[in-house]
């Protein structure tokens, strides 16, 4: 049994207070992964995120942090059919819904568990933070990302020499981060609502 399936229904429902319907959705998602059905994976991701949002809206912060993190970690471990950019897109959608209670550090940790190097995650999220907190200017956020990615590449070369960057489907993590940043940068609520983000699968379909 793959490591990402070791969390039992009892553990999810008792220790992390995941309702039974949520576990069933997660089980179906894992089955879709095993069957390599990417369209069903996208559908189940959206169902899981919607249920989690409804279930955890009024829950204590600790339950939100522990319950959702363990789900993402269990799904992402040894699951090559979950491309990190797709996971990243969904995490950002969820972060927008729960931005008042989900700390940036949790998002960093989850992205790292999905295969991103920590430095790249920190850099990427800093670019997102600048775009989110400043008056919206996508060009300035993209310029920041571009400059910082070049610095990160230099640091990586000094640290690792000519060793290749980790790759995902033939592309470097940094290339993917930069390429997808224009579509995953958070939007102002006036431009796009969180509900629209949750219901739309267009970005995910591009990434799979």
Coordinates of C-alpha atoms in Angstrom, one line a residue, residues 45-54 56-57 64-65 68-69 86-104 106-108 184-187 193-200:
X45 CA -10.0 18.1 -5.7
X46 CA -12.6 20.7 -6.1
X47 CA -15.2 18.7 -4.1
X48 CA -12.7 18.1 -1.3
X49 CA -11.7 21.8 -1.1
X50 CA -15.4 22.8 -1.0
X51 CA -16.2 20.4 1.8
X52 CA -13.2 21.4 3.8
X53 CA -14.1 25.0 3.5
X54 CA -17.6 24.4 4.7
X56 CA -13.7 24.2 8.9
X57 CA -15.1 27.7 8.5
X64 CA -7.9 23.9 10.5
X65 CA -4.1 23.7 10.4
X68 CA -6.1 20.2 6.2
X69 CA -2.3 19.8 6.3
X86 CA -1.9 22.1 -9.9
X87 CA -1.6 21.6 -6.2
X88 CA -0.2 25.1 -5.9
X89 CA -3.2 26.6 -7.8
X90 CA -5.7 24.8 -5.5
X91 CA -3.8 25.8 -2.4
X92 CA -3.8 29.4 -3.4
X93 CA -7.6 29.2 -4.0
X94 CA -8.1 27.8 -0.5
X95 CA -5.7 30.3 1.0
X96 CA -7.8 33.1 -0.5
X97 CA -11.0 31.6 1.1
X98 CA -9.3 31.2 4.5
X99 CA -6.7 34.0 4.4
X100 CA -7.6 35.2 7.9
X101 CA -6.7 31.9 9.6
X102 CA -4.3 30.0 7.4
X103 CA -0.7 31.3 7.9
X104 CA 1.7 31.7 5.1
X106 CA 1.6 26.5 6.5
X107 CA 1.3 27.1 2.8
X108 CA 5.1 27.1 2.4
X184 CA -1.8 31.9 -10.0
X185 CA -1.0 35.3 -8.6
X186 CA -3.9 36.2 -6.2
X187 CA -6.5 38.6 -7.7
X193 CA -14.4 36.3 -6.3
X194 CA -13.2 33.4 -4.2
X195 CA -16.3 31.4 -5.2
X196 CA -15.4 31.8 -8.9
X197 CA -11.9 30.6 -8.2
X198 CA -13.3 27.6 -6.3
X199 CA -15.7 26.6 -9.1
X200 CA -13.4 27.2 -12.0

